[in-house]
mmCIF file of C-alpha atoms in Angstrom:
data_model
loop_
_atom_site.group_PDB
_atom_site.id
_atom_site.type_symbol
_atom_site.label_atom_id
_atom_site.label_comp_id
_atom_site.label_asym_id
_atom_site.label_seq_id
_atom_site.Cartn_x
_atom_site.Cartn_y
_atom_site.Cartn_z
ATOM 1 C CA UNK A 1 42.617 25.972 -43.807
ATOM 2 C CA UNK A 2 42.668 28.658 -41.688
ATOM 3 C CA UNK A 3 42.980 26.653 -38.651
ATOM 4 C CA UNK A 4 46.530 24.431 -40.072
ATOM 5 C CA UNK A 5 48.463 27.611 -41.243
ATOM 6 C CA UNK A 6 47.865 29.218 -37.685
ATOM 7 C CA UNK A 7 49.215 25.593 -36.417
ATOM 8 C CA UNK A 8 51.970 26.064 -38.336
ATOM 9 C CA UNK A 9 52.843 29.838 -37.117
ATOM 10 C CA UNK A 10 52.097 28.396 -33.531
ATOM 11 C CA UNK A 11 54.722 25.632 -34.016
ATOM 12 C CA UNK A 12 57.160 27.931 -35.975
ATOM 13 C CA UNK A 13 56.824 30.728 -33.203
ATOM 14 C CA UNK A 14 57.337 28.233 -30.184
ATOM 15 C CA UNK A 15 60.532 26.594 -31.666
ATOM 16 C CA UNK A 16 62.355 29.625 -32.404
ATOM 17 C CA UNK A 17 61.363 30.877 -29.240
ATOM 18 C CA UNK A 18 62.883 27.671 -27.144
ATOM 19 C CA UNK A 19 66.335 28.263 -29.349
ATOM 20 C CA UNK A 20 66.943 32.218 -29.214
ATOM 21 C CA UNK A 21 64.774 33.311 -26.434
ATOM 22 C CA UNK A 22 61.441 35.984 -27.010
ATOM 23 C CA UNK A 23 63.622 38.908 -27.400
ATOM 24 C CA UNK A 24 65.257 37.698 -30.243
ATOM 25 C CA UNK A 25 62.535 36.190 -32.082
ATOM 26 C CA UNK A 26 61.050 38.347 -34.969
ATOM 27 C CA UNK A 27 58.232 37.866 -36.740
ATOM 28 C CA UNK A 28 60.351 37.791 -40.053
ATOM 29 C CA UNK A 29 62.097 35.036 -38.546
ATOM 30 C CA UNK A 30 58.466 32.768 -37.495
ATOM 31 C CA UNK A 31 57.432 33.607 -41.307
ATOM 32 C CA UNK A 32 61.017 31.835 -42.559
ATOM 33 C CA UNK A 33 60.425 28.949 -39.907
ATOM 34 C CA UNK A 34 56.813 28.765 -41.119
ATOM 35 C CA UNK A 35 57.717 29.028 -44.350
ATOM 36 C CA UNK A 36 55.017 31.299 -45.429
ATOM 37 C CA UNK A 37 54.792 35.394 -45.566
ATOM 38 C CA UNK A 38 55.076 37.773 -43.109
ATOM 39 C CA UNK A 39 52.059 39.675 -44.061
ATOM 40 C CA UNK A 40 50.090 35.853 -44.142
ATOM 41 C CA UNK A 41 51.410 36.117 -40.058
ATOM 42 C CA UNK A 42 49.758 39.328 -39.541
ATOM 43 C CA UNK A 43 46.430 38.443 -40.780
ATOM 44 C CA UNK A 44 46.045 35.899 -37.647
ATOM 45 C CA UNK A 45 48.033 37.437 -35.493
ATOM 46 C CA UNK A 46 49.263 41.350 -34.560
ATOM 47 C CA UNK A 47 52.298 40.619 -32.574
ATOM 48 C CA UNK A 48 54.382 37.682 -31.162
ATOM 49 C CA UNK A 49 52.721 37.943 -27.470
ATOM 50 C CA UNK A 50 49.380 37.203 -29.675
ATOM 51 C CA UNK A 51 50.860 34.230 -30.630
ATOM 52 C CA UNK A 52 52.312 33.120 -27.421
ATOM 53 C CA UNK A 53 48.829 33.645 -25.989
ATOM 54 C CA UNK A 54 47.286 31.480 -28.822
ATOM 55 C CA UNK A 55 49.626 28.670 -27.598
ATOM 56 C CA UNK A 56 48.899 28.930 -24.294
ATOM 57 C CA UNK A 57 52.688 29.527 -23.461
ATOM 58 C CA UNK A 58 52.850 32.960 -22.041
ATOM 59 C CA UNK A 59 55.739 31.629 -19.656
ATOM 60 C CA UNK A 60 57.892 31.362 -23.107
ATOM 61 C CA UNK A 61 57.597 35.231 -23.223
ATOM 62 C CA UNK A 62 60.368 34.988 -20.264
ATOM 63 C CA UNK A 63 62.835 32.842 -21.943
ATOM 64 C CA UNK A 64 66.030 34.081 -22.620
ATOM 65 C CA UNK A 65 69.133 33.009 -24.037
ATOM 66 C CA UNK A 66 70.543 32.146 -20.785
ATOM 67 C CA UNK A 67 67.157 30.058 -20.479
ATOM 68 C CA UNK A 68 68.214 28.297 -23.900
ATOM 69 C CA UNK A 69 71.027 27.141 -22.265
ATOM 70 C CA UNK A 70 69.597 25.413 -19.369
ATOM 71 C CA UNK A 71 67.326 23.757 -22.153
ATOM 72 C CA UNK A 72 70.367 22.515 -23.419
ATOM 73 C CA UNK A 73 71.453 21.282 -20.227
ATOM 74 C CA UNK A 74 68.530 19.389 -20.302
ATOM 75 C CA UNK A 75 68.875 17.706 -23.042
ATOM 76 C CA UNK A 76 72.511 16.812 -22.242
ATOM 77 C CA UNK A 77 71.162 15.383 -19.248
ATOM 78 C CA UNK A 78 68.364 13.506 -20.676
ATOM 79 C CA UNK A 79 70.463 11.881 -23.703
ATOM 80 C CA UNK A 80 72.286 10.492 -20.384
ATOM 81 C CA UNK A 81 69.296 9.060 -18.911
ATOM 82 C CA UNK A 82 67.764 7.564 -22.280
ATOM 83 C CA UNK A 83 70.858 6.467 -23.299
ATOM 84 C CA UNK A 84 71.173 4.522 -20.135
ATOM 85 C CA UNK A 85 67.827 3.184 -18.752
ATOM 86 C CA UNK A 86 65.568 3.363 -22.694
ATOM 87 C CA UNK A 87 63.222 5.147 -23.444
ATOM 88 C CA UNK A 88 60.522 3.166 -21.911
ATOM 89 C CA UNK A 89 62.143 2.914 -18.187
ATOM 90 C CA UNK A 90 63.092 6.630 -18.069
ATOM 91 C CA UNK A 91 60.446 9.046 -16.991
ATOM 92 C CA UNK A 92 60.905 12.767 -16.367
ATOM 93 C CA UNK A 93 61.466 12.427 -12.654
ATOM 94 C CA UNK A 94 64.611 10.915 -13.275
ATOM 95 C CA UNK A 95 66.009 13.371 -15.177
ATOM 96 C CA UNK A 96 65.026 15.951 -13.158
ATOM 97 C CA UNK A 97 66.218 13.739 -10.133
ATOM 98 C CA UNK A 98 69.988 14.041 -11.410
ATOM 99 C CA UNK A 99 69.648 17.671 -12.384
ATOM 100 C CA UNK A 100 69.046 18.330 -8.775
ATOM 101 C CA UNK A 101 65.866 20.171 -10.420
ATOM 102 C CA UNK A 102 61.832 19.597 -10.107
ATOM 103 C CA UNK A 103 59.692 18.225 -13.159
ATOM 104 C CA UNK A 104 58.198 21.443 -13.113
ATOM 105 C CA UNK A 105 61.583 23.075 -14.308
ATOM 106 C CA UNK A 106 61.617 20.614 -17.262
ATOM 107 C CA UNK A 107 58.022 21.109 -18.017
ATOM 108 C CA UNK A 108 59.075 25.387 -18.293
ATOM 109 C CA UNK A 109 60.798 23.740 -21.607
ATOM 110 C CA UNK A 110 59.251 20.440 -22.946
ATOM 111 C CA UNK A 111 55.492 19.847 -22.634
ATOM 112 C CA UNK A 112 55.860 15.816 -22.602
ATOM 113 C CA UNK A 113 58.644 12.746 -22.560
ATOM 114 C CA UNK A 114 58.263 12.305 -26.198
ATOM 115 C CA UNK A 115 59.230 16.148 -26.954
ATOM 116 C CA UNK A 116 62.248 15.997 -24.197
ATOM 117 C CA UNK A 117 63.338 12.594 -26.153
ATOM 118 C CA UNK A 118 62.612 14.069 -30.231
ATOM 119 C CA UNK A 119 64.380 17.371 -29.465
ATOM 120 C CA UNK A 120 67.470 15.773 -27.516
ATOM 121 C CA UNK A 121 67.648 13.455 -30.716
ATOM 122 C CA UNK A 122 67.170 15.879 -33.481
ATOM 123 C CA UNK A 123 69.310 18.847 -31.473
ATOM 124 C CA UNK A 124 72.065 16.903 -29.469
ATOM 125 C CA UNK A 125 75.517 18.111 -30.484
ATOM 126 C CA UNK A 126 76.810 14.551 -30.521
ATOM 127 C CA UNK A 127 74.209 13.946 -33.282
ATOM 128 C CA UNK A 128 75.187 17.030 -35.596
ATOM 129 C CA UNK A 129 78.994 15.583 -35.129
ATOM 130 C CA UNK A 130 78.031 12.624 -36.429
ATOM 131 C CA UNK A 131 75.921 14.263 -39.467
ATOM 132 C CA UNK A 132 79.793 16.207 -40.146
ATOM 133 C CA UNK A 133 81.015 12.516 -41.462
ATOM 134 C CA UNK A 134 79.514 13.669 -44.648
ATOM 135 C CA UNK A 135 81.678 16.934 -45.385
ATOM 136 C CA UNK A 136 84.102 14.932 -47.325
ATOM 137 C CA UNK A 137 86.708 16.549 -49.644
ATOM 138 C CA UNK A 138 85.213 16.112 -53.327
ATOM 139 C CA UNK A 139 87.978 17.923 -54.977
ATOM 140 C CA UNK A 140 90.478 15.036 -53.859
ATOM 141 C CA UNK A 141 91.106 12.279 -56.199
ATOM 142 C CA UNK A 142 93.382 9.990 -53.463
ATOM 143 C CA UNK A 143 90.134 7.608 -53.357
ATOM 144 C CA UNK A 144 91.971 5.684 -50.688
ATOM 145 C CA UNK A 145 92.623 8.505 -48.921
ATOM 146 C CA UNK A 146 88.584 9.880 -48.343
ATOM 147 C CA UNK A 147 87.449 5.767 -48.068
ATOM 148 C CA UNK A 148 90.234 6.166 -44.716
ATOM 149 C CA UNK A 149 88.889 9.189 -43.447
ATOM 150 C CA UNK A 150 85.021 8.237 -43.649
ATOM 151 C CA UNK A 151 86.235 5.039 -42.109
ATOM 152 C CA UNK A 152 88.192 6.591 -39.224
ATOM 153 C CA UNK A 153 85.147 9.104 -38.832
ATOM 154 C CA UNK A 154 83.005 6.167 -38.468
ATOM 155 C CA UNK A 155 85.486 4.777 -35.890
ATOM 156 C CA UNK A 156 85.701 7.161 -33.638
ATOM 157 C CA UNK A 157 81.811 7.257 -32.761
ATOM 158 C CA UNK A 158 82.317 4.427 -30.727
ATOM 159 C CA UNK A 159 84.842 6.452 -28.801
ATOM 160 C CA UNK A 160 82.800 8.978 -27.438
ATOM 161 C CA UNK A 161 80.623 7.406 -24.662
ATOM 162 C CA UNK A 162 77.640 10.522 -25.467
ATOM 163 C CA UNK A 163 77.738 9.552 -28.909
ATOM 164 C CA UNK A 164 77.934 6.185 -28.177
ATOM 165 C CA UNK A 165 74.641 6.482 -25.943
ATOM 166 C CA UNK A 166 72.898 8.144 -28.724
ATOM 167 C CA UNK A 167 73.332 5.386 -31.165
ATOM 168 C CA UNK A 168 72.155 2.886 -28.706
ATOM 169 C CA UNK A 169 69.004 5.069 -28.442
ATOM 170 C CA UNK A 170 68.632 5.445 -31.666
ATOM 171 C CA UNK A 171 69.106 1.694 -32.678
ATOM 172 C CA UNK A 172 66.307 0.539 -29.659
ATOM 173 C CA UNK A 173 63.819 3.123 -30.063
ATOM 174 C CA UNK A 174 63.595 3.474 -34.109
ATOM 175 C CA UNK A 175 60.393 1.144 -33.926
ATOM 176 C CA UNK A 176 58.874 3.170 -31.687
ATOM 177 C CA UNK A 177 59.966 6.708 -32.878
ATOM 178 C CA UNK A 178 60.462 5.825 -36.918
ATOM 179 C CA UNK A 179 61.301 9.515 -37.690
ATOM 180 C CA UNK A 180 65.180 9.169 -35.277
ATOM 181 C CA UNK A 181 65.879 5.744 -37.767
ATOM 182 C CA UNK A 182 64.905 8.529 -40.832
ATOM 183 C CA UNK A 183 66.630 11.235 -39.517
ATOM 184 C CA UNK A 184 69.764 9.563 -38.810
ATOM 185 C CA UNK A 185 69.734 7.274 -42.218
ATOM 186 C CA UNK A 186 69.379 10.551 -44.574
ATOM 187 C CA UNK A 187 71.812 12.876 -42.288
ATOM 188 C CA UNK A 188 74.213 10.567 -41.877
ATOM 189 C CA UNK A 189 73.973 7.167 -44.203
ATOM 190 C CA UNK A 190 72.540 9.481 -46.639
ATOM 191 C CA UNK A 191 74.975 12.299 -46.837
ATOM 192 C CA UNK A 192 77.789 9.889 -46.877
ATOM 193 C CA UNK A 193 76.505 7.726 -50.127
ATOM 194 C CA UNK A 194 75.870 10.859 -52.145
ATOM 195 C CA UNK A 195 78.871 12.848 -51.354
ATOM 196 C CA UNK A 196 81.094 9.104 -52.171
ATOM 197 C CA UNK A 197 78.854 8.428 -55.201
ATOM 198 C CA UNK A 198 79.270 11.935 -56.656
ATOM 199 C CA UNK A 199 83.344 10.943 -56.421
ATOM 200 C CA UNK A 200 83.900 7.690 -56.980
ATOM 201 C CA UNK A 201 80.878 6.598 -59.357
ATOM 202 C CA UNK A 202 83.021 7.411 -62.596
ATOM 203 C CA UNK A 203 85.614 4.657 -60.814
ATOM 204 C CA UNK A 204 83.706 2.226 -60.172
ATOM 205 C CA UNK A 205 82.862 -1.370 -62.933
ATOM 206 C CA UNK A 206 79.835 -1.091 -64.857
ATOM 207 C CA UNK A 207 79.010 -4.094 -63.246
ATOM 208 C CA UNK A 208 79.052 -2.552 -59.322
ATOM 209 C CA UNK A 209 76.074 -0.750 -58.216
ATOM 210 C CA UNK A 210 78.289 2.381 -56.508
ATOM 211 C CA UNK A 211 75.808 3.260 -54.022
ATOM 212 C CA UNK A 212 75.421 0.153 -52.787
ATOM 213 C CA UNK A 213 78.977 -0.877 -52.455
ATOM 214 C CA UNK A 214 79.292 2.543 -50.370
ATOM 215 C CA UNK A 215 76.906 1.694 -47.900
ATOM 216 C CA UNK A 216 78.276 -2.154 -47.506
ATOM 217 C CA UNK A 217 81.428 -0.254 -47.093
ATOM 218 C CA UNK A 218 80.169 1.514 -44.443
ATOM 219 C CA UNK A 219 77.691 -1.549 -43.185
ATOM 220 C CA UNK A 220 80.319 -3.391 -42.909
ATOM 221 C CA UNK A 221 82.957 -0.951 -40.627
ATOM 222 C CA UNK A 222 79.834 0.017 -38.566
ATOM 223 C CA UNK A 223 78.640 -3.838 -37.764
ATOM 224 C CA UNK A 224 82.178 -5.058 -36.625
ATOM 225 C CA UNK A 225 83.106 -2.506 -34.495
ATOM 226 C CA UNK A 226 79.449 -2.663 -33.207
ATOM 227 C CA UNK A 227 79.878 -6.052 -32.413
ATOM 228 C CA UNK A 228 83.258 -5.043 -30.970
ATOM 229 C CA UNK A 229 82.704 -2.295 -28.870
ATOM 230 C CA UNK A 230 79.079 -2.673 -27.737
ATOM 231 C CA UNK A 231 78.651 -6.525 -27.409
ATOM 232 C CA UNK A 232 81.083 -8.302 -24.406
ATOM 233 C CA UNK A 233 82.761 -10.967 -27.435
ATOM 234 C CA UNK A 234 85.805 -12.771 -25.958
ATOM 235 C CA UNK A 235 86.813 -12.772 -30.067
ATOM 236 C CA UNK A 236 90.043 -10.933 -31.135
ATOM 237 C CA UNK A 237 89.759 -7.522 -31.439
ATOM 238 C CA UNK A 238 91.022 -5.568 -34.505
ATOM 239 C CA UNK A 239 92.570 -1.765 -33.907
ATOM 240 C CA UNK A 240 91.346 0.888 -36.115
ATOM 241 C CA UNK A 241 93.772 1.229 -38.442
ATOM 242 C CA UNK A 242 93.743 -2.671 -39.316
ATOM 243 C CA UNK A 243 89.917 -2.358 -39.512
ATOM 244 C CA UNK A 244 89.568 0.825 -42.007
ATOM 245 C CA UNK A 245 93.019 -0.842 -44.220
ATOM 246 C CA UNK A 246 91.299 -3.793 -45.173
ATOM 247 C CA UNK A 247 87.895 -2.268 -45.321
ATOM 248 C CA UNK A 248 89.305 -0.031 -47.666
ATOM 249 C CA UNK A 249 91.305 -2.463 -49.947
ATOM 250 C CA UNK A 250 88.666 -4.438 -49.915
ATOM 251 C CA UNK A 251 86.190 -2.160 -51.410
ATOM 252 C CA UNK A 252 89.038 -0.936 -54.063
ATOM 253 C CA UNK A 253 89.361 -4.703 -55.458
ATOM 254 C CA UNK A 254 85.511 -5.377 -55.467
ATOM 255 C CA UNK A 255 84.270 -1.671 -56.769
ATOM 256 C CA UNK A 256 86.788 0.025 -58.574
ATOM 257 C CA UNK A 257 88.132 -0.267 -62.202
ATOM 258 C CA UNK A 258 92.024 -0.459 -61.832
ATOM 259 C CA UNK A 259 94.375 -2.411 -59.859
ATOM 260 C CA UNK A 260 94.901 -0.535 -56.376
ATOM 261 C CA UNK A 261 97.944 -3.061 -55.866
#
């Protein structure tokens, strides 16, 4: 017991530390990140540099926030690199290569590939973007109006080439890292159904399961321009507007109770 509650301090302790740098790291802040008391922290350990020692990171004791930034540099340059060779073909040379940096400079940060690729994932400012589709304005009842401006959210992904990259990654390496495809379907998917649902599921036919017809709303923007943007199709290509119209109308006539005519 004792052993998986000091894991847990370890693992609080070194994150925050990454993110805001020693000096700004307080115990009270571990104990939140741990989720457990600050007094339970001081009976294993009687300061932070106990803890660093216990993690065998003393070199974190030097971070600081300008540190935190090249971190995030790192990252920015490694969502590049995934995003363009996979997971599998990129090693940690290569990023380092076009940082102009050693791997020993990325190793200061991330112990392995797999942390480098989880914590550009989880903490890439593309992603949290993307998780913003689901602040949607529930006090507006122009249904039309929100069903537009998920849709044009949605559109504009495919857009930004970083964002872009991340969904490729995302797509190709949720078999191998399950807890990206997880992440991204309750953040984003996720967020999206239940702030919809909690609007339009007093709309909708008793007939129409709400929360599915909000994700094959959103299935079915997402897999066209997919197919548009990210596959070379010599089909016709539809502009935005034309795409989120008749997504929208069509999800009206099928799902909702009145005539949108």
């Amino acid at each position: 017991m004792n052993y998986s509650i000091k894991q847990i301090i370890k693992k609080a302790a070194e994150k925050l530390i990454l993110q805001k740098g020693f000096r700004d790291t307080t115990i009270k802040e571990i104990s939140r990140g741990a989720k457990i008391s600050v007094g339970t922290i001081y009976r294993y350990y009687k300061s932070k540099e106990e803890i660093l020692n216990d993690i065998g990171r003393m070199d974190l004791k030097d971070v600081s926030y300008s540190q935190d930034n090249k971190r995030k540099e790192i990252m920015d340059v490694a969502l590049d690199v995934f995003g363009t060779k996979g997971y599998t073909r990129t090693n940690m040379e290569d990023i380092a290569n076009k940082m102009g940096m050693s791997k020993a400079f990325i190793y200061q940060y991330f112990n392995n590939k797999d942390e480098l690729f989880l914590s550009t994932i989880r903490e890439s400012s593309q992603i949290q973007t993307i998780f913003n589709l689901s602040k949607v304005n529930k006090e507006s009842i122009n249904i039309e109006e929100i069903l537009t401006k998920i849709g044009m959210k949605i559109l504009s992904i495919f857009k930004n080439p970083q964002k872009l990259k991340l969904m490729r990654i995302i797509i190709a390496e949720t078999p191998n890292f399950p807890e990206i495809g997880e992440l991204f379907f309750c953040q984003v998917v996720g967020r999206v159904t239940e702030a919809l649902n909690e609007i339009l599921r007093s709309h909708a036919s008793s007939d129409i399961d709400p929360v599915l017809s909000i994700r094959l709303f959103i299935g079915a923007i997402w897999s066209l321009v997919f197919l548009q943007e990210m596959l070379p199709l010599d089909d016709r290509n539809y502009d935005d507007e034309t795409i989120v119209k008749n997504a929208v109308k069509i999800f009206q006539r099928g799902t909702l109770k009145y005539d949108t005519d």
